[in-house]
CSV table of C-alpha atoms in Angstrom, one decimal:
chain,number,residue,atom,x,y,z
A,1,TRP,CA,-0.3,0.2,0.1
A,2,LEU,CA,2.5,3.0,0.5
A,3,ALA,CA,5.0,1.9,-2.4
A,4,LEU,CA,1.2,2.4,-4.2
A,5,VAL,CA,0.1,5.8,-2.6
A,6,LEU,CA,4.3,6.9,-3.1
A,7,VAL,CA,3.2,6.1,-7.4
A,8,LEU,CA,0.1,7.8,-7.4
A,9,ALA,CA,1.9,10.8,-5.3
A,10,CYS,CA,4.2,10.8,-8.0
A,11,ALA,CA,1.2,11.0,-10.4
A,12,PHE,CA,0.2,13.8,-9.3
A,13,MET,CA,3.3,15.5,-8.7
A,14,ALA,CA,4.0,15.8,-12.1
A,15,PRO,CA,5.3,19.0,-13.2
A,16,ALA,CA,2.4,22.7,-14.4
A,17,PRO,CA,2.1,22.7,-18.2
A,18,ALA,CA,3.7,25.4,-19.5
A,19,ALA,CA,0.4,27.7,-20.1
A,20,GLU,CA,0.0,28.1,-16.1
A,21,ARG,CA,2.2,31.3,-15.1
A,22,GLU,CA,2.6,32.4,-12.3
A,23,TRP,CA,0.5,34.9,-11.3
A,24,LEU,CA,1.8,37.9,-9.7
A,25,LYS,CA,0.3,40.1,-6.7
A,26,LEU,CA,1.4,44.6,-7.2
A,27,GLN,CA,0.3,46.7,-4.4
A,28,ALA,CA,0.4,50.4,-6.2
A,29,PRO,CA,-0.6,53.8,-3.7
A,30,SER,CA,-3.9,54.1,-5.6
A,31,PHE,CA,-4.7,49.8,-6.7
A,32,GLY,CA,-4.0,46.7,-6.3
A,33,VAL,CA,-3.1,44.6,-9.8
A,34,ILE,CA,-3.1,40.5,-10.0
A,35,SER,CA,-1.3,39.4,-12.9
A,36,GLN,CA,-0.5,36.0,-15.4
A,37,LEU,CA,1.9,38.8,-16.7
A,38,ASP,CA,5.6,39.0,-15.9
A,39,GLU,CA,7.1,41.0,-13.0
A,40,LYS,CA,8.8,43.7,-15.5
A,41,ASP,CA,5.6,44.1,-17.5
A,42,THR,CA,3.1,43.9,-14.7
A,43,LEU,CA,4.7,47.1,-13.0
A,44,ALA,CA,5.7,48.8,-16.2
A,45,TRP,CA,1.4,49.2,-16.7
A,46,ALA,CA,1.2,49.8,-12.6
A,47,VAL,CA,3.4,52.2,-12.6
A,48,GLU,CA,2.2,55.1,-15.6
A,49,PHE,CA,-1.2,54.0,-14.5
A,50,GLU,CA,-0.2,55.2,-11.3
A,51,GLN,CA,0.0,59.1,-13.2
A,52,PHE,CA,-2.9,58.1,-15.2
A,53,ILE,CA,-5.0,58.2,-12.2
A,54,GLY,CA,-2.2,60.9,-11.2
A,55,ALA,CA,-3.7,62.4,-14.1
A,56,LEU,CA,-7.8,62.2,-13.5
A,57,HIS,CA,-6.7,63.9,-10.0
A,58,ALA,CA,-5.1,67.2,-11.4
A,59,LEU,CA,-8.2,67.4,-14.1
A,60,TYR,CA,-11.0,66.9,-11.3
A,61,ALA,CA,-11.4,67.2,-8.1
A,62,VAL,CA,-12.3,63.7,-6.2
A,63,ASP,CA,-11.8,62.8,-2.7
A,64,ARG,CA,-9.9,59.9,-2.7
A,65,VAL,CA,-10.7,58.5,-0.1
A,66,ALA,CA,-14.8,57.8,-1.5
A,67,LEU,CA,-13.0,55.8,-4.5
A,68,PRO,CA,-14.0,52.2,-4.0
A,69,PRO,CA,-10.7,50.0,-3.1
A,70,LEU,CA,-9.5,48.5,-6.8
A,71,THR,CA,-8.2,45.6,-8.0
A,72,ILE,CA,-7.3,44.7,-11.8
A,73,VAL,CA,-6.7,41.5,-13.8
A,74,LEU,CA,-4.5,41.4,-15.8
A,75,PHE,CA,-4.5,38.2,-17.7
A,76,ARG,CA,-2.2,37.1,-20.5
A,77,GLN,CA,-4.0,36.6,-23.3
A,78,ALA,CA,-7.8,37.2,-24.7
A,79,ARG,CA,-9.1,33.8,-23.9
A,80,ASP,CA,-8.0,33.6,-20.0
A,81,PHE,CA,-10.1,36.9,-20.1
A,82,ALA,CA,-13.1,34.9,-21.7
A,83,PRO,CA,-14.9,33.5,-19.1
A,84,TYR,CA,-15.1,36.7,-17.6
A,85,ARG,CA,-16.5,38.9,-20.6
A,86,LEU,CA,-19.6,40.6,-19.3
A,87,ARG,CA,-22.9,39.2,-18.7
A,88,THR,CA,-26.3,40.7,-19.5
A,89,ASP,CA,-29.3,39.8,-21.2
A,90,SER,CA,-28.2,39.1,-23.7
A,91,GLY,CA,-25.4,36.5,-23.1
A,92,GLN,CA,-22.1,37.7,-23.4
A,93,ALA,CA,-20.9,41.6,-24.3
A,94,ARG,CA,-17.8,41.4,-27.2
A,95,ILE,CA,-16.0,43.6,-25.2
A,96,ALA,CA,-12.5,43.2,-25.1
A,97,ALA,CA,-12.3,44.8,-21.1
A,98,PHE,CA,-14.6,45.6,-18.2
A,99,PHE,CA,-15.2,47.6,-15.3
A,100,GLY,CA,-17.4,46.5,-11.9
A,101,ASN,CA,-18.8,48.4,-8.9
A,102,THR,CA,-20.1,46.8,-5.8
A,103,GLY,CA,-19.9,50.4,-3.7
A,104,ASP,CA,-17.2,48.8,-1.0
A,105,TRP,CA,-14.8,47.8,-4.1
A,106,SER,CA,-14.5,48.3,-8.4
A,107,ILE,CA,-13.0,45.9,-9.6
A,108,ILE,CA,-11.8,45.5,-13.6
A,109,GLY,CA,-10.3,42.6,-16.3
A,110,MET,CA,-8.8,42.4,-18.8
A,111,PRO,CA,-6.2,40.8,-20.9
A,112,GLY,CA,-2.6,42.7,-20.5
A,113,ASN,CA,-0.6,40.8,-23.3
A,114,GLY,CA,1.2,43.6,-25.5
A,115,ARG,CA,1.1,47.6,-24.5
A,116,ASP,CA,0.4,48.5,-27.1
A,117,ASP,CA,-2.2,51.6,-27.9
A,118,ASP,CA,-5.7,49.6,-28.2
A,119,THR,CA,-4.4,48.3,-25.0
A,120,ARG,CA,-3.2,51.1,-23.4
A,121,GLN,CA,-6.7,52.8,-24.4
A,122,THR,CA,-8.7,50.3,-22.7
A,123,ILE,CA,-7.7,50.0,-19.7
A,124,TYR,CA,-8.0,53.5,-19.3
A,125,HIS,CA,-11.4,53.1,-20.7
A,126,GLU,CA,-12.8,51.1,-17.7
A,127,ALA,CA,-10.0,52.8,-14.5
A,128,VAL,CA,-12.1,56.0,-15.7
A,129,HIS,CA,-16.2,54.5,-15.1
A,130,TRP,CA,-13.9,53.3,-11.8
A,131,PHE,CA,-12.7,57.6,-11.0
A,132,ALA,CA,-16.7,58.1,-11.7
A,133,THR,CA,-18.2,55.9,-9.0
A,134,ALA,CA,-16.0,59.0,-5.8
A,135,GLY,CA,-18.5,61.4,-7.0
A,136,ASN,CA,-22.3,61.2,-5.7
A,137,THR,CA,-24.0,61.6,-9.4
A,138,PRO,CA,-25.8,59.4,-11.5
A,139,GLN,CA,-24.2,60.2,-14.7
A,140,PRO,CA,-25.6,59.1,-18.1
A,141,LEU,CA,-24.4,56.1,-19.2
A,142,TRP,CA,-23.5,58.5,-23.3
A,143,PHE,CA,-21.9,61.1,-21.1
A,144,ALA,CA,-19.5,57.7,-19.0
A,145,GLU,CA,-18.8,55.7,-21.9
A,146,GLY,CA,-18.0,59.0,-24.0
A,147,LEU,CA,-16.2,60.3,-21.6
A,148,ALA,CA,-13.7,57.7,-20.4
A,149,GLU,CA,-13.0,57.1,-24.2
A,150,VAL,CA,-11.7,61.2,-24.1
A,151,LEU,CA,-9.9,60.1,-20.7
A,152,SER,CA,-8.4,57.0,-22.2
A,153,THR,CA,-5.9,59.0,-24.7
A,154,PHE,CA,-4.4,59.0,-21.9
A,155,GLU,CA,0.0,59.9,-23.0
A,156,ILE,CA,3.3,61.3,-21.4
A,157,ARG,CA,4.8,63.2,-23.7
A,158,ASP,CA,7.6,65.5,-22.7
A,159,GLY,CA,7.6,64.9,-19.3
A,160,LYS,CA,3.5,65.8,-18.9
A,161,GLY,CA,-0.2,63.5,-19.7
A,162,ARG,CA,-1.8,64.5,-22.1
A,163,TRP,CA,-5.4,63.7,-23.1
A,164,GLY,CA,-7.7,64.7,-25.8
A,165,ALA,CA,-6.0,63.3,-28.8
A,166,ALA,CA,-8.3,61.9,-31.5
A,167,ILE,CA,-9.4,58.2,-32.3
A,168,ASP,CA,-8.3,57.6,-34.9
A,169,GLY,CA,-10.4,54.1,-34.9
A,170,ASN,CA,-14.1,55.9,-33.8
A,171,VAL,CA,-13.6,58.4,-36.8
A,172,ALA,CA,-12.6,56.5,-39.6
A,173,TYR,CA,-15.7,54.1,-38.1
A,174,LEU,CA,-18.1,57.5,-38.0
A,175,SER,CA,-16.7,58.7,-41.8
A,176,TYR,CA,-18.1,55.1,-42.7
A,177,ALA,CA,-20.9,54.3,-41.7
A,178,GLY,CA,-22.9,57.7,-40.5
A,179,LEU,CA,-23.5,59.3,-37.0
A,180,LEU,CA,-26.8,58.1,-35.3
A,181,PRO,CA,-30.0,60.1,-34.7
A,182,MET,CA,-28.5,62.1,-31.3
A,183,GLU,CA,-32.1,61.0,-29.6
A,184,SER,CA,-30.9,57.2,-30.5
A,185,LEU,CA,-27.8,58.0,-29.0
A,186,LEU,CA,-28.5,59.6,-25.8
A,187,ARG,CA,-32.0,57.9,-25.4
A,188,ALA,CA,-30.4,54.0,-25.7
A,189,SER,CA,-29.5,51.6,-23.0
A,190,GLN,CA,-26.5,49.4,-21.6
A,191,ASP,CA,-28.1,46.8,-23.3
A,192,ASP,CA,-28.6,48.5,-26.8
A,193,ALA,CA,-25.0,49.4,-26.3
A,194,LEU,CA,-23.3,45.9,-26.0
A,195,HIS,CA,-26.2,44.0,-28.4
A,196,GLY,CA,-29.0,46.1,-30.6
A,197,SER,CA,-28.5,46.3,-33.8
A,198,GLU,CA,-26.5,50.0,-34.0
A,199,ARG,CA,-23.9,49.4,-31.8
A,200,ASP,CA,-20.7,49.5,-33.5
A,201,GLN,CA,-21.9,53.2,-33.8
A,202,TYR,CA,-22.4,53.9,-29.4
A,203,TYR,CA,-18.8,54.1,-28.1
A,204,PRO,CA,-17.7,56.5,-31.1
A,205,GLN,CA,-20.1,58.2,-31.4
A,206,ALA,CA,-20.7,59.1,-27.4
A,207,TRP,CA,-17.0,59.7,-27.6
A,208,ALA,CA,-17.5,62.4,-30.7
A,209,PHE,CA,-20.0,63.9,-28.9
A,210,VAL,CA,-18.7,64.7,-25.3
A,211,HIS,CA,-14.9,65.7,-26.9
A,212,SER,CA,-17.4,68.1,-28.6
A,213,LEU,CA,-18.2,69.9,-25.7
A,214,MET,CA,-15.3,69.1,-24.8
A,215,PHE,CA,-12.9,70.6,-26.1
A,216,GLY,CA,-15.2,72.1,-28.8
A,217,SER,CA,-14.5,75.8,-30.3
A,218,GLY,CA,-11.7,76.6,-27.3
A,219,GLY,CA,-13.7,75.1,-24.7
A,220,ALA,CA,-15.8,77.0,-25.1
A,221,ASP,CA,-18.6,74.4,-24.9
A,222,ALA,CA,-17.8,72.9,-21.8
A,223,GLY,CA,-20.2,74.7,-20.3
A,224,ARG,CA,-23.6,73.7,-21.7
A,225,LEU,CA,-22.5,70.5,-21.6
A,226,ALA,CA,-22.1,70.6,-17.6
A,227,ALA,CA,-25.6,72.1,-18.0
A,228,PHE,CA,-27.1,69.7,-19.9
A,229,LEU,CA,-26.1,67.2,-16.7
A,230,ARG,CA,-27.9,69.8,-14.8
A,231,GLU,CA,-30.6,69.0,-16.5
A,232,LEU,CA,-30.6,65.6,-16.6
A,233,GLN,CA,-30.6,65.3,-13.4
A,234,GLU,CA,-34.1,67.6,-12.6
A,235,THR,CA,-35.8,66.9,-15.2
A,236,GLU,CA,-36.8,64.6,-18.8
A,237,LEU,CA,-33.9,64.1,-21.2
A,238,ASP,CA,-36.5,66.4,-24.1
A,239,THR,CA,-36.8,69.4,-21.6
A,240,ALA,CA,-33.2,68.9,-21.1
A,241,VAL,CA,-31.1,69.2,-24.3
A,242,GLY,CA,-34.1,72.2,-25.4
A,243,THR,CA,-32.4,74.5,-22.4
A,244,ALA,CA,-28.7,73.9,-21.8
A,245,PHE,CA,-28.5,74.0,-25.8
A,246,ASP,CA,-31.5,75.4,-27.1
A,247,LYS,CA,-32.0,73.2,-30.8
A,248,SER,CA,-33.5,70.2,-31.9
A,249,TYR,CA,-31.4,66.4,-31.6
A,250,ASP,CA,-31.5,66.5,-35.7
A,251,GLU,CA,-29.7,70.5,-35.2
A,252,LEU,CA,-26.9,68.6,-32.7
A,253,THR,CA,-26.5,65.6,-34.8
A,254,SER,CA,-25.2,68.2,-38.0
A,255,ASP,CA,-23.2,69.8,-35.5
A,256,LEU,CA,-21.2,67.1,-34.4
A,257,ARG,CA,-21.7,66.0,-38.0
A,258,ARG,CA,-20.1,69.1,-38.6
A,259,TYR,CA,-17.4,69.1,-35.7
A,260,LEU,CA,-16.0,65.4,-37.1
A,261,GLU,CA,-16.2,67.0,-41.2
A,262,ARG,CA,-13.4,69.7,-39.5
A,263,GLY,CA,-11.5,67.6,-37.1
A,264,SER,CA,-9.9,70.0,-35.7
A,265,TYR,CA,-9.8,68.6,-31.9
A,266,GLY,CA,-8.1,70.2,-28.2
A,267,TYR,CA,-6.5,68.0,-26.3
A,268,ALA,CA,-5.7,68.9,-22.6
A,269,GLU,CA,-2.4,68.1,-20.7
A,270,VAL,CA,-1.5,68.4,-16.5
A,271,ALA,CA,2.0,67.4,-14.7
A,272,LEU,CA,2.2,64.0,-14.0
A,273,ARG,CA,4.1,62.3,-10.2
A,274,ASP,CA,6.3,59.3,-10.4
A,275,ARG,CA,5.0,56.7,-7.7
A,276,SER,CA,7.2,53.1,-8.1
A,277,SER,CA,9.4,53.4,-5.5
A,278,GLU,CA,5.9,53.4,-3.7
A,279,MET,CA,4.8,49.9,-5.3
A,280,SER,CA,5.5,46.6,-4.3
A,281,ILE,CA,5.7,43.5,-6.8
A,282,GLU,CA,5.0,39.4,-5.1
A,283,PRO,CA,3.4,35.8,-6.4
A,284,ALA,CA,0.0,36.3,-5.8
A,285,SER,CA,-1.1,33.1,-2.9
A,286,GLU,CA,-3.7,31.0,-4.3
A,287,ALA,CA,-5.9,33.1,-2.6
A,288,ASN,CA,-5.2,36.2,-4.1
A,289,VAL,CA,-6.0,35.2,-7.2
A,290,ALA,CA,-9.3,33.5,-5.8
A,291,PHE,CA,-10.3,35.9,-4.8
A,292,ALA,CA,-9.6,38.4,-7.0
A,293,LEU,CA,-12.2,35.6,-10.1
A,294,GLY,CA,-14.8,35.5,-7.7
A,295,ARG,CA,-14.9,39.4,-7.8
A,296,LEU,CA,-14.3,39.8,-11.1
A,297,ALA,CA,-16.9,36.2,-12.3
A,298,THR,CA,-19.5,38.5,-10.2
A,299,VAL,CA,-19.6,41.1,-10.6
A,300,GLY,CA,-20.2,40.3,-14.4
A,301,GLY,CA,-23.0,38.2,-14.4
A,302,ASN,CA,-21.1,34.9,-14.2
A,303,LEU,CA,-21.3,33.2,-11.4
A,304,ASP,CA,-22.0,30.0,-12.7
């Protein structure tokens, strides 16, 4: 019996497949990371992300204490992330990443392989949703997604953080597919935006509309955006549009079309701070990984 036990033990102690790479745990001043990437890539992501969060604080006055603790789960490849993609009434959404918040904690899940612009924009987009949870005012979907797209263009230039650059893919797609009627954009539900027949236009157009109001006319239109958001808290959509813009939905659509055709996009710059010396990184325990994945599955609606 002892010999049999030893044989079975050796069989079960076979080396793990190479694909089962060790998870890492990184703690930064503003967030934590559970990562399948190697130490160098995980640390590089965290340094840039911490600078992005610092830039958000410089742009918007938000109480750090009001931000729920954030964990970012970086999967090695898209197929590793696939089981955790956000699930809505129409099924799992075809998205590259998603953000979830319970009020007590927040989590972002996404593939982290490579550090190309698209991947960088994805994590910044989701981080804006986290940052917005510190505010007490509910955000309409078009604004929440449009603002996240605008600020996802964050890049470091000459030691400063810059955002507001045009997203070429959005501009090209809207030029090809045309614009949704503004009323459709402003009334769309999350299910419409993710699964509706015009879903491919929703995010690009939300970006274009918010960008035009934040940076259009040298920033002179930002006041109209603030007024519109205030009105939406007090009245219904039709009245808010008329009060804030004094225009019809068709006129708003035409204005946005002209803004895109001009092809001129402003931007903003903020100072940055390097906080890499305040970060720690170590192998993640099985409990660390299970806890993070459990939270990601829960907020994504993947209870199975």
